[in-house]
mmCIF file of C-alpha atoms in Angstrom:
data_model
loop_
_atom_site.group_PDB
_atom_site.id
_atom_site.type_symbol
_atom_site.label_atom_id
_atom_site.label_comp_id
_atom_site.label_asym_id
_atom_site.label_seq_id
_atom_site.Cartn_x
_atom_site.Cartn_y
_atom_site.Cartn_z
ATOM 1 C CA UNK O 1 0.000 0.000 0.000
ATOM 2 C CA UNK O 2 1.361 3.394 -1.045
ATOM 3 C CA UNK O 3 0.226 6.899 -0.048
ATOM 4 C CA UNK O 4 0.759 8.368 -3.532
ATOM 5 C CA UNK O 5 1.541 7.459 -7.129
ATOM 6 C CA UNK O 6 4.889 9.175 -6.621
ATOM 7 C CA UNK O 7 5.835 6.829 -3.727
ATOM 8 C CA UNK O 8 4.739 3.791 -5.743
ATOM 9 C CA UNK O 9 6.825 4.940 -8.719
ATOM 10 C CA UNK O 10 9.858 5.463 -6.453
ATOM 11 C CA UNK O 11 9.388 1.993 -4.923
ATOM 12 C CA UNK O 12 9.535 0.276 -8.330
ATOM 13 C CA UNK O 13 12.309 2.527 -9.687
ATOM 14 C CA UNK O 14 15.401 0.568 -10.824
ATOM 15 C CA UNK O 15 13.728 -2.772 -10.159
ATOM 16 C CA UNK O 16 13.232 -5.375 -12.869
ATOM 17 C CA UNK O 17 9.826 -5.239 -14.566
ATOM 18 C CA UNK O 18 7.728 -6.504 -11.655
ATOM 19 C CA UNK O 19 3.972 -6.916 -11.505
ATOM 20 C CA UNK O 20 2.302 -4.292 -9.361
ATOM 21 C CA UNK O 21 -1.089 -6.044 -9.279
ATOM 22 C CA UNK O 22 -0.781 -6.616 -5.545
ATOM 23 C CA UNK O 23 -0.309 -2.942 -4.796
ATOM 24 C CA UNK O 24 -2.749 -0.184 -4.051
ATOM 25 C CA UNK O 25 -2.650 3.572 -3.462
ATOM 26 C CA UNK O 26 -4.573 4.793 -0.426
ATOM 27 C CA UNK O 27 -4.302 8.550 -0.056
ATOM 28 C CA UNK O 28 -4.516 10.592 3.107
ATOM 29 C CA UNK O 29 -8.088 11.875 3.136
ATOM 30 C CA UNK O 30 -10.101 14.601 4.793
ATOM 31 C CA UNK O 31 -13.681 15.525 5.637
ATOM 32 C CA UNK O 32 -15.595 18.204 3.785
ATOM 33 C CA UNK O 33 -16.367 21.394 5.702
ATOM 34 C CA UNK O 34 -19.638 22.988 4.708
ATOM 35 C CA UNK O 35 -19.571 25.833 7.208
ATOM 36 C CA UNK O 36 -18.531 29.133 5.629
ATOM 37 C CA UNK O 37 -15.816 30.905 7.605
ATOM 38 C CA UNK O 38 -14.789 34.523 7.062
ATOM 39 C CA UNK O 39 -11.337 34.741 5.510
ATOM 40 C CA UNK O 40 -8.692 37.135 6.822
ATOM 41 C CA UNK O 41 -6.052 38.776 4.659
ATOM 42 C CA UNK O 42 -3.387 36.336 5.770
ATOM 43 C CA UNK O 43 -0.886 34.044 4.110
ATOM 44 C CA UNK O 44 0.070 30.888 5.980
ATOM 45 C CA UNK O 45 2.900 28.351 6.114
ATOM 46 C CA UNK O 46 2.439 25.129 8.114
ATOM 47 C CA UNK O 47 5.257 22.638 8.651
ATOM 48 C CA UNK O 48 8.737 22.195 10.011
ATOM 49 C CA UNK O 49 10.544 25.506 9.980
ATOM 50 C CA UNK O 50 13.511 24.341 7.924
ATOM 51 C CA UNK O 51 14.999 24.572 4.443
ATOM 52 C CA UNK O 52 13.723 21.121 3.394
ATOM 53 C CA UNK O 53 10.191 22.466 3.743
ATOM 54 C CA UNK O 54 11.184 25.744 2.060
ATOM 55 C CA UNK O 55 10.597 27.856 5.164
ATOM 56 C CA UNK O 56 13.576 30.085 4.289
ATOM 57 C CA UNK O 57 12.033 30.775 0.853
ATOM 58 C CA UNK O 58 8.695 31.590 2.467
ATOM 59 C CA UNK O 59 10.274 34.009 4.957
ATOM 60 C CA UNK O 60 12.332 35.815 2.311
ATOM 61 C CA UNK O 61 9.433 36.076 -0.154
ATOM 62 C CA UNK O 62 7.149 37.635 2.469
ATOM 63 C CA UNK O 63 9.252 40.826 2.622
ATOM 64 C CA UNK O 64 8.254 41.960 -0.883
ATOM 65 C CA UNK O 65 4.716 40.531 -0.609
ATOM 66 C CA UNK O 66 3.941 42.334 2.655
ATOM 67 C CA UNK O 67 5.769 45.542 1.714
ATOM 68 C CA UNK O 68 3.583 45.878 -1.385
ATOM 69 C CA UNK O 69 0.361 44.777 0.369
ATOM 70 C CA UNK O 70 0.084 46.714 3.619
ATOM 71 C CA UNK O 71 -3.214 45.182 4.800
ATOM 72 C CA UNK O 72 -1.983 41.559 4.641
ATOM 73 C CA UNK O 73 -0.088 39.508 7.246
ATOM 74 C CA UNK O 74 1.953 36.306 7.120
ATOM 75 C CA UNK O 75 1.726 33.443 9.616
ATOM 76 C CA UNK O 76 3.947 30.436 10.287
ATOM 77 C CA UNK O 77 2.905 27.388 12.274
ATOM 78 C CA UNK O 78 5.458 24.757 13.255
ATOM 79 C CA UNK O 79 8.759 24.202 14.952
ATOM 80 C CA UNK O 80 12.198 22.795 14.303
ATOM 81 C CA UNK O 81 14.515 21.257 16.902
ATOM 82 C CA UNK O 82 17.550 22.688 15.108
ATOM 83 C CA UNK O 83 15.773 26.002 14.483
ATOM 84 C CA UNK O 84 17.568 28.547 12.363
ATOM 85 C CA UNK O 85 16.308 32.035 13.004
ATOM 86 C CA UNK O 86 15.397 33.287 9.527
ATOM 87 C CA UNK O 87 14.777 37.033 9.256
ATOM 88 C CA UNK O 88 11.051 37.753 9.061
ATOM 89 C CA UNK O 89 8.926 40.744 8.145
ATOM 90 C CA UNK O 90 7.441 42.731 11.057
ATOM 91 C CA UNK O 91 3.946 41.546 9.969
ATOM 92 C CA UNK O 92 5.047 37.885 9.839
ATOM 93 C CA UNK O 93 4.089 36.092 13.038
ATOM 94 C CA UNK O 94 5.342 32.644 14.051
ATOM 95 C CA UNK O 95 2.687 30.856 16.136
ATOM 96 C CA UNK O 96 4.963 27.913 17.007
ATOM 97 C CA UNK O 97 3.624 24.418 17.567
ATOM 98 C CA UNK O 98 -0.160 24.396 18.134
ATOM 99 C CA UNK O 99 -2.873 21.726 18.162
ATOM 100 C CA UNK O 100 -4.125 20.234 14.897
ATOM 101 C CA UNK O 101 -7.583 21.670 15.613
ATOM 102 C CA UNK O 102 -6.134 25.194 15.851
ATOM 103 C CA UNK O 103 -4.080 24.649 12.682
ATOM 104 C CA UNK O 104 -7.258 23.716 10.800
ATOM 105 C CA UNK O 105 -8.958 26.826 12.208
ATOM 106 C CA UNK O 106 -6.100 29.064 10.980
ATOM 107 C CA UNK O 107 -6.219 27.395 7.546
ATOM 108 C CA UNK O 108 -9.980 28.007 7.383
ATOM 109 C CA UNK O 109 -9.429 31.709 8.061
ATOM 110 C CA UNK O 110 -6.446 32.162 5.709
ATOM 111 C CA UNK O 111 -6.732 33.377 2.121
ATOM 112 C CA UNK O 112 -3.484 31.851 0.828
ATOM 113 C CA UNK O 113 -1.341 28.878 1.909
ATOM 114 C CA UNK O 114 2.195 28.272 0.676
ATOM 115 C CA UNK O 115 3.884 24.852 0.676
ATOM 116 C CA UNK O 116 7.292 25.421 -0.995
ATOM 117 C CA UNK O 117 8.954 22.085 -0.128
ATOM 118 C CA UNK O 118 12.354 21.272 -1.560
ATOM 119 C CA UNK O 119 12.096 17.802 -0.042
ATOM 120 C CA UNK O 120 10.198 15.284 -2.146
ATOM 121 C CA UNK O 121 7.030 15.017 -0.087
ATOM 122 C CA UNK O 122 5.622 11.463 -0.132
ATOM 123 C CA UNK O 123 2.172 13.062 -0.365
ATOM 124 C CA UNK O 124 1.721 16.508 1.194
ATOM 125 C CA UNK O 125 -0.985 16.411 3.813
ATOM 126 C CA UNK O 126 -0.656 20.146 4.557
ATOM 127 C CA UNK O 127 -1.545 20.957 0.934
ATOM 128 C CA UNK O 128 -4.619 18.698 1.176
ATOM 129 C CA UNK O 129 -5.683 20.323 4.458
ATOM 130 C CA UNK O 130 -5.101 23.875 3.177
ATOM 131 C CA UNK O 131 -7.031 23.409 -0.059
ATOM 132 C CA UNK O 132 -9.876 21.582 1.720
ATOM 133 C CA UNK O 133 -10.255 24.622 3.978
ATOM 134 C CA UNK O 134 -10.558 26.957 1.018
ATOM 135 C CA UNK O 135 -7.041 28.373 0.852
ATOM 136 C CA UNK O 136 -5.697 29.411 -2.519
ATOM 137 C CA UNK O 137 -2.729 27.064 -2.198
ATOM 138 C CA UNK O 138 0.682 27.520 -3.803
ATOM 139 C CA UNK O 139 2.848 24.381 -3.956
ATOM 140 C CA UNK O 140 6.199 23.214 -5.252
ATOM 141 C CA UNK O 141 6.039 20.236 -7.604
ATOM 142 C CA UNK O 142 8.268 17.931 -5.561
ATOM 143 C CA UNK O 143 7.255 14.395 -4.689
ATOM 144 C CA UNK O 144 3.547 13.699 -4.315
ATOM 145 C CA UNK O 145 2.489 17.304 -3.655
ATOM 146 C CA UNK O 146 0.771 17.649 -7.028
ATOM 147 C CA UNK O 147 -1.526 14.718 -6.144
ATOM 148 C CA UNK O 148 -3.165 16.599 -3.251
ATOM 149 C CA UNK O 149 -5.600 18.821 -5.173
ATOM 150 C CA UNK O 150 -6.538 19.729 -8.724
ATOM 151 C CA UNK O 151 -6.885 23.378 -7.668
ATOM 152 C CA UNK O 152 -3.465 24.633 -6.622
ATOM 153 C CA UNK O 153 -0.933 27.034 -8.085
ATOM 154 C CA UNK O 154 2.125 24.967 -9.009
ATOM 155 C CA UNK O 155 5.406 26.871 -8.887
ATOM 156 C CA UNK O 156 7.193 26.619 -12.242
ATOM 157 C CA UNK O 157 10.484 27.128 -10.438
ATOM 158 C CA UNK O 158 11.027 26.832 -6.705
ATOM 159 C CA UNK O 159 12.572 30.163 -5.762
ATOM 160 C CA UNK O 160 11.772 33.405 -3.923
ATOM 161 C CA UNK O 161 10.861 35.320 -7.085
ATOM 162 C CA UNK O 162 8.235 32.783 -8.184
ATOM 163 C CA UNK O 163 6.695 32.597 -4.705
ATOM 164 C CA UNK O 164 6.476 36.415 -4.611
ATOM 165 C CA UNK O 165 5.005 36.597 -8.125
ATOM 166 C CA UNK O 166 2.327 33.930 -7.573
ATOM 167 C CA UNK O 167 1.375 35.269 -4.134
ATOM 168 C CA UNK O 168 1.055 38.862 -5.337
ATOM 169 C CA UNK O 169 -0.950 37.673 -8.356
ATOM 170 C CA UNK O 170 -3.433 35.968 -6.003
ATOM 171 C CA UNK O 171 -3.630 39.031 -3.739
ATOM 172 C CA UNK O 172 -4.258 41.412 -6.646
ATOM 173 C CA UNK O 173 -6.701 39.167 -8.518
ATOM 174 C CA UNK O 174 -9.676 38.677 -6.166
ATOM 175 C CA UNK O 175 -11.639 36.770 -8.795
ATOM 176 C CA UNK O 176 -8.858 34.228 -9.408
ATOM 177 C CA UNK O 177 -8.180 33.796 -5.681
ATOM 178 C CA UNK O 178 -11.871 33.298 -4.829
ATOM 179 C CA UNK O 179 -12.340 30.833 -7.705
ATOM 180 C CA UNK O 180 -9.389 28.690 -6.574
ATOM 181 C CA UNK O 181 -10.629 28.822 -2.970
ATOM 182 C CA UNK O 182 -14.148 27.820 -3.975
ATOM 183 C CA UNK O 183 -13.052 24.958 -6.251
ATOM 184 C CA UNK O 184 -10.454 23.554 -3.874
ATOM 185 C CA UNK O 185 -13.001 23.454 -1.031
ATOM 186 C CA UNK O 186 -15.853 22.116 -3.169
ATOM 187 C CA UNK O 187 -13.922 19.514 -5.174
ATOM 188 C CA UNK O 188 -11.748 17.843 -2.543
ATOM 189 C CA UNK O 189 -9.755 15.153 -4.307
ATOM 190 C CA UNK O 190 -9.382 12.755 -1.369
ATOM 191 C CA UNK O 191 -12.449 12.587 0.911
ATOM 192 C CA UNK O 192 -12.678 10.268 3.895
ATOM 193 C CA UNK O 193 -15.901 8.794 2.454
#
């Protein structure tokens, strides 16, 4: 049993041509939320606060994003045992490690989520959770991240400039942002049912 097509592909990589008829993909799944929650002008990162998860890219990209959009804030949720103190914008708040229930509440209230992983995510549960809560979600294309939702912004190149560009585009284009939010919440790819 694999948690994504990407993991299954990696498992069979460099092996002789083996039958995979005794394998199955069972994705992480999530419940639908029908309740409408008011969104705040906030951008959110959830995960380990390290370079593998792209936290440094997120922090650096928020300087330009927040400088050009004065009524928005950035949030980070997570921790890292070997924490490196990345410089952050004055309107970028790190909430540390909080309960899963509170994380889901913050995702529900956030307009945009960013998952800029360098590491090849086996699946990308944070991307699934963010999109299911109606975030316009920006992801890297590493590992199984692209299997989480059909309604994400996929970074063409994983760097600060692309994160800034895609985030600012979502902030400036209300119609695009709202459409992605609506579709990602309505058409959840992996439901618990």
